[in-house]
């Protein structure tokens, strides 16, 4: 911890703000120690209420003769074996199957991890529809004045969503002063991203998956709308689609939300967000997102054809697909075969939080839960990102 002590000593602590700065130091020290010990189980706190539909009742699954019950039973078994908390199947306009793990049900908020990234794309689309953001190609320098005239000011709104901001790739560092840590754990993480998070490429020229650009969406929404990010998402997205709310991680009480990670929402909320995208941004006959906006969400880039605006795209097929730039090192998710719907797209977060959407089959499949167990030489298979959607697509009766 000597490095942490040395880093904290560099922070200013003079004048009337001394007590506040000392408190920020202590919080950062505690967070960094916790993160370094177990990054995968970091305690996201404080949490702030994220509102949703006021009169929400869980969807009731109705029988669907189009999908063989044996396939749904296999899906349940796979979900259970993979430490899942929820496994939901929506087909042709209705929830047809729901399975919850021990201690879980439709009311329990579940950790999103990077399922928060599609939420950022929906928030931006809603802000565009309301005229608060000019469009995906508006530069950040027009929304965040302190970035005007800088390289970060040339980042387009779309670049925060499609991971072509030019900012440093996601990674891990044991150095407490490293921007990967300060921009994630600071009590003013938005300021850290603006002031210290490195640019490694010109905006739009390189794909680099990271939390920082996605977290910056919260500040963009707040500056563009004059509303807190959580309140905007709750009122303008979740409530509009009848989705239940939950909580969202903020850097300090009353501070900026972490938009790139770590909301807690019931499984049905993620399902309803997928339904909204599947319906081209229309809900209950009302257009919530600009026309063709969801088509842009489902379109990859030359730098990564498998990633659109906050969501992953099934084609082109890669048996092992990572989150980082194509060809770079890092965890690689198994896809044992191509998706049976070439147009399939998905939400995909750490620990295999997944929501698959098959436009061809009018099908949505959700799996949320803990990290699946590691494969073993005996009977434990590796998590397969293609298994659940293909299992159910094969089971659809003609």
CSV table of C-alpha atoms in Angstrom, one decimal, residues 9 19 22 33-34 37 46 57 60-62 69 94 97 99 109 140 162 211 217 239 255 302 308 317 348:
chain,number,residue,atom,x,y,z
A,9,UNK,CA,-0.3,12.5,-0.5
A,19,UNK,CA,-11.9,18.1,5.3
A,22,UNK,CA,-9.4,14.2,3.3
A,33,UNK,CA,-8.1,-1.7,-1.6
A,34,UNK,CA,-11.4,-3.5,-2.1
A,37,UNK,CA,-8.5,-7.5,-3.6
A,46,UNK,CA,-23.3,4.5,-2.8
A,57,UNK,CA,-46.5,-5.8,-12.1
A,60,UNK,CA,-47.0,-13.4,-16.5
A,61,UNK,CA,-45.6,-16.1,-18.7
A,62,UNK,CA,-48.2,-17.7,-21.0
A,69,UNK,CA,-41.3,-27.7,-23.8
A,94,UNK,CA,-45.3,-12.3,-25.0
A,97,UNK,CA,-41.2,-18.8,-20.0
A,99,UNK,CA,-37.0,-19.4,-14.6
A,109,UNK,CA,-32.9,-6.2,-8.8
A,140,UNK,CA,-18.6,16.5,-27.2
A,162,UNK,CA,-19.5,2.3,-30.3
A,211,UNK,CA,-15.7,1.8,-19.1
A,217,UNK,CA,-22.4,9.3,-21.3
A,239,UNK,CA,-41.2,4.5,-17.2
A,255,UNK,CA,-22.6,12.8,-7.5
A,302,UNK,CA,-15.0,-0.9,-39.8
A,308,UNK,CA,-22.6,-1.3,-32.7
A,317,UNK,CA,-19.0,-15.3,-36.8
A,348,UNK,CA,-23.4,-8.8,-23.4
